[in-house]
Amino acid sequence: MSKFIHYSSLTKKYIMSIAGFFLMMFLIVHLGINLFILPITENHEDVFRNGVEFMTSNPLIKVMEVFLFAAFIIHIIYGAVLQIKNWMSRPVRYRIEGWSHTSFFSKFMIHTGIIVFIFLVIHLMNFYLVKEGFTEALSGPVTVENNHDFYHMAINLFTNTTYSVIYILFIVLLGFHLNHAFQSAFQSLGWNHSRYTPVIKAIGNIYSIVIPLGFILIPLYFIFLY
Amino acid sequence: MNLTLKIWRQENPQAKGRFEKYDVKDISSDASFLEMLDILNEQLIHEGGDPVAFDHDCREGICGACSLYINGRPHGPDTGITVCQMHMRNFRDGSTITIEPWRAKAFPVIKDLMVDRFAFDKIIQAGGYISVNAGSAPDANVIPIPKENAETAMDAAACIGCGACVAACKNASAMLFVSARVSQFAVLPQGKIEAAKRAKSMVAAMDEMGFGNCTNTYACEAECPKNISVSHIARMNREFFIAKVTDSAKK
């Protein structure tokens, strides 16, 4: 454990970025399934339920789930460890600071990270821990049939406007986190190139807008159209 | 120009330190920032006070001694130059200028605006060199070097080790400095021989001296008086990774 903490600053950053990449790929899959909560096809409910069934019972996914939780835990612990070292590196702060031109969202990675973490805990309590039988599904306009009925659990949550608004705010902050995360992960792994880095930054910008926008569409649908 | 200066005063490394307010009058807009401080110091000496201590040497922007954090930016509001090269015309008449020393755990304040940058020397000692046998100098063109590599190495070697990157970084990280030192050798055949050892030793020294980690905020690049690019940080990340991988392979 102490070796885990005492890796060099660069090794910690590699691990942070690799875990981050994994989480970013997971978000794409997650969104892909979530979008079927919306009536985008005739049989959207079945597609969603099949997606949930596959993601919660497929043995290969079960293995990936271990990696996913490991990625979350490593990313969060190293994020905290690196940040504490960063704070300790400047014991006396400046009277006036932060007037340098910088990558804006990078200054708030720990803040957006903490907020995303809080959201993650709420999210796990609402879904994962219900499935595992640790917490009760929240009641709402529709009846949750069993602890695998994520479709009705989601509807019960999103029809609650307060929850939906908070959800949107969390996702926007996640977008800010992702905006810096994407290109930063490449830089930390040493992938900087005069021609390709601008492309990576552009893809990062698109990713950090499209993915949160996709997630936000769902509560927006429930607020305005459901 | 008439200006109000808020300057960090600290008797010695152990003292608590505080901001003091000074007024300076009739400063030429063509004066350099350090000349303005010289005028203030003469004024203080005449009044029987203690002059403000600040680092300076060549005043040509090449020695890396000057190190002032002015209104929230290392080396002041102008970009791509050191504070000794910055003129007072960058400020408005009647404005207040806040001057602080570099703030980092690895750069303890010696007195007032002077900080001890021994941590950079320790990093250089750890691997910022190439080992060559003594004897007559080899012919300069014996080893062919692609022009692009020579240019990249020269861009990295432009680093004057002033510490503005550390001062600008929200984490007080020395990554830009260390990566420039790693890069200047890594792209040249003479430096390749010890590249793995160098990357590992210099990163270890950097961590040991108490600098923060890189968040890829790029304030360092924005404030570097020599415009060192963060692409060198990426190169160091690659060099360090290769060093670590090949090292375990050898074992």
Short mmCIF file of C-alpha atoms in Angstrom, two decimals:
data_model
loop_
_atom_site.label_atom_id
_atom_site.label_comp_id
_atom_site.label_asym_id
_atom_site.label_seq_id
_atom_site.Cartn_x
_atom_site.Cartn_y
_atom_site.Cartn_z
CA MET A 1 0.00 0.00 0.00
CA SER A 2 2.74 2.44 0.90
CA LYS A 3 4.46 1.61 -2.38
CA PHE A 4 1.21 2.49 -4.13
CA ILE A 5 1.36 5.95 -2.54
CA HIS A 6 5.11 6.38 -3.06
CA TYR A 7 5.23 5.80 -6.80
CA SER A 8 6.87 8.72 -8.60
CA SER A 9 4.70 11.66 -9.55
CA LEU A 10 4.84 10.62 -13.22
CA THR A 11 3.84 7.02 -12.56
CA LYS A 12 0.85 8.26 -10.57
CA LYS A 13 -0.14 10.44 -13.49
CA TYR A 14 0.13 7.53 -15.96
CA ILE A 15 -2.12 5.42 -13.77
CA MET A 16 -4.54 8.33 -13.32
CA SER A 17 -4.80 8.84 -17.06
CA ILE A 18 -5.14 5.16 -17.96
CA ALA A 19 -7.90 4.77 -15.35
CA GLY A 20 -9.46 7.97 -16.70
CA PHE A 21 -9.41 6.64 -20.27
CA PHE A 22 -11.17 3.50 -19.12
CA LEU A 23 -13.83 5.56 -17.33
CA MET A 24 -14.31 7.73 -20.41
CA MET A 25 -14.89 4.65 -22.57
CA PHE A 26 -17.33 3.30 -20.00
CA LEU A 27 -19.30 6.56 -20.19
CA ILE A 28 -19.89 5.99 -23.92
CA VAL A 29 -21.34 2.52 -23.28
CA HIS A 30 -23.38 3.86 -20.37
CA LEU A 31 -24.86 6.64 -22.48
CA GLY A 32 -25.54 4.25 -25.34
CA ILE A 33 -27.82 2.19 -23.11
CA ASN A 34 -29.32 5.15 -21.23
CA LEU A 35 -30.53 6.79 -24.42
CA PHE A 36 -32.99 3.90 -24.85
CA ILE A 37 -34.91 5.23 -21.84
CA LEU A 38 -36.09 7.83 -24.37
CA PRO A 39 -38.70 6.75 -26.93
CA ILE A 40 -36.20 6.82 -29.79
CA THR A 41 -37.41 3.50 -31.26
CA GLU A 42 -40.63 1.48 -31.09
CA ASN A 43 -39.12 -1.13 -28.78
CA HIS A 44 -36.84 1.24 -26.80
CA GLU A 45 -37.94 -0.21 -23.45
CA ASP A 46 -37.00 -3.75 -24.50
CA VAL A 47 -33.65 -2.58 -25.86
CA PHE A 48 -32.95 -0.76 -22.59
CA ARG A 49 -33.99 -3.75 -20.48
CA ASN A 50 -31.88 -6.11 -22.62
CA GLY A 51 -28.94 -3.70 -22.30
CA VAL A 52 -29.30 -3.62 -18.51
CA GLU A 53 -29.69 -7.41 -18.43
CA PHE A 54 -26.52 -7.82 -20.48
CA MET A 55 -24.55 -5.30 -18.40
CA THR A 56 -25.59 -6.85 -15.09
CA SER A 57 -25.37 -10.56 -15.87
CA ASN A 58 -22.90 -11.23 -18.70
CA PRO A 59 -19.84 -13.00 -17.20
CA LEU A 60 -17.41 -10.96 -19.31
CA ILE A 61 -19.05 -7.74 -18.13
CA LYS A 62 -18.82 -9.02 -14.55
CA VAL A 63 -15.05 -9.21 -15.02
CA MET A 64 -15.05 -5.74 -16.58
CA GLU A 65 -17.05 -4.51 -13.59
CA VAL A 66 -14.11 -5.35 -11.34
CA PHE A 67 -11.86 -3.29 -13.60
CA LEU A 68 -14.41 -0.50 -13.62
CA PHE A 69 -14.59 -0.28 -9.84
CA ALA A 70 -10.79 -0.53 -9.66
CA ALA A 71 -10.51 2.31 -12.18
CA PHE A 72 -12.88 4.47 -10.12
CA ILE A 73 -11.10 3.76 -6.86
CA ILE A 74 -7.60 4.26 -8.31
CA HIS A 75 -8.63 7.44 -10.11
CA ILE A 76 -10.22 8.87 -6.96
CA ILE A 77 -7.46 7.87 -4.53
CA TYR A 78 -4.65 9.07 -6.81
CA GLY A 79 -6.60 12.24 -7.54
CA ALA A 80 -6.74 12.93 -3.80
CA VAL A 81 -3.10 11.92 -3.17
CA LEU A 82 -1.79 14.10 -6.02
CA GLN A 83 -3.94 17.04 -4.94
CA ILE A 84 -2.78 16.88 -1.32
CA LYS A 85 0.85 16.88 -2.48
CA ASN A 86 0.03 19.85 -4.72
CA TRP A 87 -1.45 21.82 -1.84
CA MET A 88 1.54 20.97 0.34
CA SER A 89 3.92 22.19 -2.36
CA ARG A 90 2.87 25.80 -1.78
CA PRO A 91 2.45 26.31 1.97
CA VAL A 92 2.39 30.13 1.68
CA ARG A 93 -0.06 31.29 -0.97
CA TYR A 94 0.15 34.39 -3.13
CA ARG A 95 -1.77 37.55 -2.23
CA ILE A 96 -2.76 37.90 -5.89
CA GLU A 97 -2.68 34.74 -7.98
CA GLY A 98 -3.99 33.03 -11.04
CA TRP A 99 -3.60 35.77 -13.64
CA SER A 100 -1.67 33.52 -15.99
CA HIS A 101 -3.32 32.29 -19.16
CA THR A 102 -4.22 28.65 -18.55
CA SER A 103 -6.40 25.78 -19.57
CA PHE A 104 -9.41 27.00 -17.54
CA PHE A 105 -11.10 23.79 -16.37
CA SER A 106 -7.77 22.27 -15.31
CA LYS A 107 -7.76 24.58 -12.30
CA PHE A 108 -10.94 23.04 -10.96
CA MET A 109 -10.34 19.32 -11.56
CA ILE A 110 -10.37 18.51 -7.85
CA HIS A 111 -13.57 20.54 -7.31
CA THR A 112 -15.45 19.10 -10.28
CA GLY A 113 -13.98 15.71 -9.34
CA ILE A 114 -15.37 15.87 -5.80
CA ILE A 115 -18.80 16.88 -7.10
CA VAL A 116 -18.78 14.05 -9.64
CA PHE A 117 -17.76 11.68 -6.82
CA ILE A 118 -20.73 12.82 -4.70
CA PHE A 119 -22.98 12.22 -7.68
CA LEU A 120 -21.44 8.80 -8.18
CA VAL A 121 -22.27 7.81 -4.59
CA ILE A 122 -25.89 8.99 -5.02
CA HIS A 123 -26.06 7.20 -8.37
CA LEU A 124 -24.74 3.92 -6.94
CA MET A 125 -27.25 4.15 -4.07
CA ASN A 126 -30.10 4.69 -6.53
CA PHE A 127 -29.20 1.83 -8.85
CA TYR A 128 -26.24 -0.47 -8.15
CA LEU A 129 -26.88 -0.89 -4.43
CA VAL A 130 -30.60 -1.44 -5.10
CA LYS A 131 -29.67 -4.24 -7.51
CA GLU A 132 -27.35 -5.74 -4.89
CA GLY A 133 -30.14 -5.49 -2.29
CA PHE A 134 -28.42 -2.97 0.01
CA THR A 135 -30.81 -0.06 -0.54
CA GLU A 136 -34.47 0.31 -1.45
CA ALA A 137 -35.58 1.70 -4.80
CA LEU A 138 -37.20 5.12 -4.49
CA SER A 139 -40.95 5.13 -5.02
CA GLY A 140 -42.61 7.22 -7.71
CA PRO A 141 -45.38 7.20 -10.30
CA VAL A 142 -44.50 3.70 -11.58
CA THR A 143 -44.03 0.48 -9.63
CA VAL A 144 -40.54 -1.00 -9.52
CA GLU A 145 -41.11 -4.70 -10.21
CA ASN A 146 -37.84 -6.10 -8.87
CA ASN A 147 -34.34 -4.97 -8.00
CA HIS A 148 -33.24 -5.38 -11.63
CA ASP A 149 -36.00 -3.08 -12.93
CA PHE A 150 -33.71 -0.14 -13.75
CA TYR A 151 -36.19 1.17 -16.32
CA HIS A 152 -38.86 1.97 -13.73
CA MET A 153 -36.28 3.12 -11.19
CA ALA A 154 -35.01 5.64 -13.75
CA ILE A 155 -38.52 6.84 -14.58
CA ASN A 156 -39.30 7.31 -10.87
CA LEU A 157 -36.16 9.41 -10.44
CA PHE A 158 -36.44 11.51 -13.60
CA THR A 159 -40.12 12.33 -13.08
CA ASN A 160 -38.98 14.04 -9.88
CA THR A 161 -38.12 17.51 -11.26
CA THR A 162 -35.78 18.39 -8.37
CA TYR A 163 -33.77 15.23 -9.03
CA SER A 164 -33.69 15.93 -12.76
CA VAL A 165 -32.44 19.50 -12.28
CA ILE A 166 -29.71 18.35 -9.87
CA TYR A 167 -28.83 15.56 -12.31
CA ILE A 168 -28.38 18.11 -15.10
CA LEU A 169 -26.13 20.28 -12.91
CA PHE A 170 -23.98 17.28 -11.98
CA ILE A 171 -23.66 16.25 -15.60
CA VAL A 172 -22.64 19.78 -16.66
CA LEU A 173 -19.86 19.69 -14.05
CA LEU A 174 -18.87 16.23 -15.30
CA GLY A 175 -18.58 17.83 -18.75
CA PHE A 176 -16.18 20.46 -17.35
CA HIS A 177 -14.13 17.65 -15.79
CA LEU A 178 -14.08 15.68 -19.05
CA ASN A 179 -13.15 18.73 -21.11
CA HIS A 180 -9.74 18.96 -19.46
CA ALA A 181 -9.46 15.24 -18.75
CA PHE A 182 -9.46 14.06 -22.35
CA GLN A 183 -6.55 16.07 -23.71
CA SER A 184 -4.72 16.00 -20.37
CA ALA A 185 -4.68 12.19 -20.33
CA PHE A 186 -2.90 12.19 -23.70
CA GLN A 187 -0.34 14.74 -22.50
CA SER A 188 0.32 12.78 -19.29
CA LEU A 189 1.00 9.66 -21.32
CA GLY A 190 3.43 11.63 -23.46
CA TRP A 191 1.28 11.92 -26.57
CA ASN A 192 1.96 15.43 -27.73
CA HIS A 193 2.41 16.14 -31.41
CA SER A 194 2.39 19.39 -33.35
CA ARG A 195 -0.16 18.04 -35.82
CA TYR A 196 -2.25 15.60 -33.77
CA THR A 197 -2.55 17.43 -30.44
CA PRO A 198 -4.94 20.05 -31.86
CA VAL A 199 -7.00 17.13 -33.26
CA ILE A 200 -7.00 15.44 -29.83
CA LYS A 201 -8.09 18.71 -28.22
CA ALA A 202 -10.91 19.07 -30.74
CA ILE A 203 -12.06 15.48 -30.15
CA GLY A 204 -11.88 16.16 -26.39
CA ASN A 205 -14.06 19.24 -26.78
CA ILE A 206 -16.59 17.31 -28.86
CA TYR A 207 -16.55 14.38 -26.41
CA SER A 208 -17.02 16.65 -23.38
CA ILE A 209 -20.04 18.32 -25.03
CA VAL A 210 -21.72 15.38 -26.78
CA ILE A 211 -21.55 12.88 -23.90
CA PRO A 212 -22.98 15.22 -21.22
CA LEU A 213 -25.54 16.52 -23.72
CA GLY A 214 -26.70 12.95 -24.35
CA PHE A 215 -27.12 12.33 -20.62
CA ILE A 216 -28.93 15.66 -20.16
CA LEU A 217 -31.45 14.88 -22.92
CA ILE A 218 -33.03 12.24 -20.68
CA PRO A 219 -34.02 14.47 -17.71
CA LEU A 220 -34.97 17.22 -20.18
CA TYR A 221 -37.41 14.80 -21.84
CA PHE A 222 -38.96 13.94 -18.49
CA ILE A 223 -39.22 17.60 -17.41
CA PHE A 224 -40.78 18.91 -20.61
CA LEU A 225 -42.31 16.05 -22.60
CA TYR A 226 -43.19 13.15 -20.32
CA MET B 1 4.76 57.85 -13.47
CA ASN B 2 3.66 57.77 -9.86
CA LEU B 3 3.07 54.34 -8.43
CA THR B 4 2.08 52.61 -5.21
CA LEU B 5 4.03 49.44 -4.49
CA LYS B 6 2.95 46.67 -2.15
CA ILE B 7 6.07 44.65 -1.50
CA TRP B 8 6.58 41.48 0.52
CA ARG B 9 9.12 42.20 3.28
CA GLN B 10 10.64 39.36 5.28
CA GLU B 11 13.72 39.80 7.48
CA ASN B 12 15.02 36.24 7.19
CA PRO B 13 13.83 32.73 6.30
CA GLN B 14 12.30 32.23 9.75
CA ALA B 15 10.58 35.62 10.05
CA LYS B 16 6.85 35.90 9.44
CA GLY B 17 6.90 38.54 6.74
CA ARG B 18 4.32 41.15 5.72
CA PHE B 19 3.34 43.45 2.88
CA GLU B 20 4.68 47.04 3.06
CA LYS B 21 3.35 49.94 1.04
CA TYR B 22 5.70 52.34 -0.73
CA ASP B 23 5.11 55.32 -3.00
CA VAL B 24 7.50 56.06 -5.86
CA LYS B 25 7.28 59.26 -7.89
CA ASP B 26 8.45 60.49 -11.29
CA ILE B 27 9.40 57.09 -12.68
CA SER B 28 10.17 57.13 -16.41
CA SER B 29 7.95 54.84 -18.45
CA ASP B 30 11.17 53.79 -20.24
CA ALA B 31 12.73 52.55 -17.00
CA SER B 32 12.96 48.81 -16.51
CA PHE B 33 11.09 47.28 -13.59
CA LEU B 34 14.34 46.61 -11.74
CA GLU B 35 15.51 50.20 -12.30
CA MET B 36 12.27 51.31 -10.68
CA LEU B 37 13.11 49.10 -7.68
CA ASP B 38 16.65 50.58 -7.65
CA ILE B 39 15.09 54.04 -7.36
CA LEU B 40 12.89 52.83 -4.53
CA ASN B 41 15.91 51.34 -2.75
CA GLU B 42 17.90 54.57 -3.04
CA GLN B 43 14.91 56.38 -1.60
CA LEU B 44 14.77 53.88 1.28
CA ILE B 45 18.52 54.17 1.95
CA HIS B 46 18.24 57.99 2.04
CA GLU B 47 15.43 57.71 4.54
CA GLY B 48 17.57 55.36 6.64
CA GLY B 49 15.41 52.31 5.91
CA ASP B 50 16.27 48.79 4.81
CA PRO B 51 16.40 48.42 0.99
CA VAL B 52 14.26 45.72 -0.60
CA ALA B 53 16.30 42.59 -1.36
CA PHE B 54 15.67 41.08 -4.80
CA ASP B 55 17.67 38.80 -7.08
CA HIS B 56 19.22 40.21 -10.25
CA ASP B 57 22.42 39.77 -12.18
CA CYS B 58 22.80 40.23 -15.93
CA ARG B 59 19.68 42.37 -16.50
CA GLU B 60 19.75 41.08 -20.07
CA GLY B 61 17.20 38.30 -19.62
CA ILE B 62 19.68 35.44 -19.84
CA CYS B 63 20.95 34.70 -16.33
CA GLY B 64 17.66 33.61 -14.74
CA ALA B 65 18.33 35.44 -11.47
CA CYS B 66 15.40 37.85 -11.41
CA SER B 67 12.33 36.32 -9.87
CA LEU B 68 9.45 38.63 -9.05
CA TYR B 69 5.78 37.70 -8.94
CA ILE B 70 4.02 40.88 -10.05
CA ASN B 71 0.24 41.37 -9.89
CA GLY B 72 -0.39 37.64 -10.03
CA ARG B 73 2.08 36.78 -12.79
CA PRO B 74 5.72 35.67 -12.68
CA HIS B 75 7.95 38.23 -14.44
CA GLY B 76 5.00 40.62 -14.66
CA PRO B 77 2.39 41.42 -17.28
CA ASP B 78 4.51 41.13 -20.44
CA THR B 79 5.03 37.71 -22.01
CA GLY B 80 8.17 35.96 -23.19
CA ILE B 81 10.57 38.14 -21.19
CA THR B 82 12.12 38.24 -17.74
CA VAL B 83 11.24 41.01 -15.31
CA CYS B 84 14.57 42.80 -15.89
CA GLN B 85 13.58 43.23 -19.54
CA MET B 86 10.13 44.53 -18.74
CA HIS B 87 9.56 48.26 -18.91
CA MET B 88 7.36 50.43 -16.74
CA ARG B 89 5.23 51.34 -19.75
CA ASN B 90 3.42 48.06 -19.11
CA PHE B 91 1.77 49.75 -16.12
CA ARG B 92 -0.63 52.64 -15.84
CA ASP B 93 0.30 55.85 -14.08
CA GLY B 94 -1.12 55.89 -10.56
CA SER B 95 -1.60 52.12 -10.37
CA THR B 96 -0.80 49.84 -7.46
CA ILE B 97 1.68 47.03 -8.09
CA THR B 98 1.87 44.01 -5.79
CA ILE B 99 5.26 42.32 -5.76
CA GLU B 100 5.73 38.91 -4.15
CA PRO B 101 8.54 36.36 -4.10
CA TRP B 102 8.18 32.96 -5.86
CA ARG B 103 5.99 30.87 -3.58
CA ALA B 104 6.85 27.19 -3.32
CA LYS B 105 7.86 24.81 -0.57
CA ALA B 106 10.98 24.01 -2.61
CA PHE B 107 11.88 27.74 -2.91
CA PRO B 108 12.20 29.06 0.65
CA VAL B 109 12.40 32.86 1.00
CA ILE B 110 15.86 34.08 1.98
CA LYS B 111 14.94 37.74 2.43
CA ASP B 112 12.15 39.92 1.04
CA LEU B 113 11.81 38.95 -2.63
CA MET B 114 14.81 36.61 -2.82
CA VAL B 115 14.21 32.87 -2.80
CA ASP B 116 16.64 29.97 -2.56
CA ARG B 117 16.48 27.94 -5.78
CA PHE B 118 18.92 25.25 -4.65
CA ALA B 119 16.24 22.67 -5.51
CA PHE B 120 16.92 23.31 -9.21
CA ASP B 121 20.65 22.72 -8.65
CA LYS B 122 19.82 19.41 -6.97
CA ILE B 123 17.74 18.36 -9.98
CA ILE B 124 20.55 19.30 -12.39
CA GLN B 125 23.06 17.40 -10.25
CA ALA B 126 20.82 14.35 -10.45
CA GLY B 127 21.15 14.03 -14.23
CA GLY B 128 21.28 17.30 -16.15
CA TYR B 129 24.58 16.51 -17.82
CA ILE B 130 26.32 14.10 -20.18
CA SER B 131 29.39 12.11 -19.16
CA VAL B 132 32.38 12.50 -21.51
CA ASN B 133 35.99 11.53 -21.18
CA ALA B 134 38.35 14.44 -20.72
CA GLY B 135 40.81 15.10 -23.52
CA SER B 136 40.92 17.12 -26.65
CA ALA B 137 37.57 18.38 -27.90
CA PRO B 138 36.03 16.16 -30.60
CA ASP B 139 35.27 17.62 -34.00
CA ALA B 140 31.88 19.32 -33.93
CA ASN B 141 30.54 17.59 -37.04
CA VAL B 142 31.69 14.02 -36.42
CA ILE B 143 28.21 13.01 -35.25
CA PRO B 144 25.52 14.02 -37.73
CA ILE B 145 22.43 15.51 -36.05
CA PRO B 146 19.18 16.26 -37.92
CA LYS B 147 18.45 19.96 -37.98
CA GLU B 148 15.01 19.49 -36.37
CA ASN B 149 16.58 17.70 -33.41
CA ALA B 150 19.25 20.35 -33.03
CA GLU B 151 16.52 23.02 -33.06
CA THR B 152 14.38 21.15 -30.51
CA ALA B 153 17.36 20.66 -28.22
CA MET B 154 18.25 24.32 -28.56
CA ASP B 155 14.68 25.41 -27.80
CA ALA B 156 14.77 23.32 -24.62
CA ALA B 157 18.25 24.53 -23.72
CA ALA B 158 16.97 28.11 -23.82
CA CYS B 159 15.66 27.49 -20.28
CA ILE B 160 17.45 29.86 -17.90
CA GLY B 161 16.25 28.05 -14.77
CA CYS B 162 14.56 31.13 -13.30
CA GLY B 163 11.72 29.14 -11.74
CA ALA B 164 8.84 31.13 -13.28
CA CYS B 165 7.20 27.81 -14.24
CA VAL B 166 7.14 26.75 -10.60
CA ALA B 167 5.92 30.19 -9.53
CA ALA B 168 3.12 30.19 -12.12
CA CYS B 169 1.96 26.62 -11.53
CA LYS B 170 -0.98 26.28 -9.17
CA ASN B 171 0.74 23.15 -7.85
CA ALA B 172 4.27 24.64 -7.70
CA SER B 173 5.33 21.92 -10.11
CA ALA B 174 8.77 22.02 -11.72
CA MET B 175 7.77 19.87 -14.70
CA LEU B 176 8.55 22.46 -17.39
CA PHE B 177 12.05 23.09 -16.02
CA VAL B 178 12.87 19.40 -15.55
CA SER B 179 11.40 18.43 -18.92
CA ALA B 180 13.40 21.13 -20.71
CA ARG B 181 16.56 19.73 -19.13
CA VAL B 182 15.60 16.17 -20.05
CA SER B 183 14.62 17.18 -23.60
CA GLN B 184 17.73 19.15 -24.43
CA PHE B 185 19.75 15.93 -24.11
CA ALA B 186 17.15 13.35 -25.05
CA VAL B 187 16.92 14.41 -28.70
CA LEU B 188 20.69 14.46 -29.24
CA PRO B 189 22.85 11.35 -29.81
CA GLN B 190 25.28 12.41 -27.06
CA GLY B 191 22.44 12.58 -24.57
CA LYS B 192 20.70 9.35 -25.60
CA ILE B 193 23.31 7.17 -23.90
CA GLU B 194 22.28 8.25 -20.41
CA ALA B 195 18.67 9.15 -21.28
CA ALA B 196 16.98 6.47 -19.18
CA LYS B 197 19.08 7.11 -16.10
CA ARG B 198 18.68 10.86 -16.52
CA ALA B 199 14.88 10.80 -16.76
CA LYS B 200 14.54 8.63 -13.69
CA SER B 201 17.09 10.48 -11.54
CA MET B 202 15.81 13.93 -12.39
CA VAL B 203 12.16 13.01 -11.78
CA ALA B 204 13.13 11.39 -8.47
CA ALA B 205 15.05 14.53 -7.47
CA MET B 206 12.09 16.70 -8.48
CA ASP B 207 9.70 14.68 -6.30
CA GLU B 208 12.16 14.66 -3.41
CA MET B 209 12.59 18.44 -3.41
CA GLY B 210 8.88 18.92 -2.70
CA PHE B 211 7.57 20.25 -6.01
CA GLY B 212 3.93 19.55 -6.86
CA ASN B 213 2.53 17.37 -9.66
CA CYS B 214 1.56 18.41 -13.15
CA THR B 215 -2.15 19.04 -13.81
CA ASN B 216 -1.49 20.10 -17.43
CA THR B 217 -2.76 23.58 -16.63
CA TYR B 218 -0.03 25.05 -18.87
CA ALA B 219 0.43 28.24 -16.82
CA CYS B 220 4.16 27.39 -16.97
CA GLU B 221 4.25 27.65 -20.75
CA ALA B 222 2.24 30.90 -20.67
CA GLU B 223 4.68 32.52 -18.23
CA CYS B 224 8.02 31.07 -19.32
CA PRO B 225 10.29 33.99 -20.30
CA LYS B 226 11.93 31.70 -22.86
CA ASN B 227 8.64 30.32 -24.27
CA ILE B 228 9.55 26.71 -23.48
CA SER B 229 6.78 24.47 -24.82
CA VAL B 230 4.82 21.93 -22.78
CA SER B 231 5.59 19.44 -25.56
CA HIS B 232 8.84 18.93 -23.63
CA ILE B 233 6.76 17.76 -20.65
CA ALA B 234 5.16 15.15 -22.92
CA ARG B 235 8.63 14.13 -24.12
CA MET B 236 9.78 13.69 -20.53
CA ASN B 237 6.65 11.63 -19.81
CA ARG B 238 7.66 9.38 -22.73
CA GLU B 239 11.33 9.26 -21.69
CA PHE B 240 10.43 8.36 -18.12
CA PHE B 241 7.99 5.66 -19.25
CA ILE B 242 10.57 4.10 -21.59
CA ALA B 243 13.20 4.31 -18.85
CA LYS B 244 10.94 2.51 -16.39
CA VAL B 245 9.91 -0.18 -18.89
CA THR B 246 13.42 -0.90 -20.17
CA ASP B 247 14.73 -0.85 -16.61
CA SER B 248 12.45 -3.66 -15.46
CA ALA B 249 13.22 -5.53 -18.69
CA LYS B 250 16.92 -5.50 -17.82
CA LYS B 251 16.26 -6.93 -14.36
#
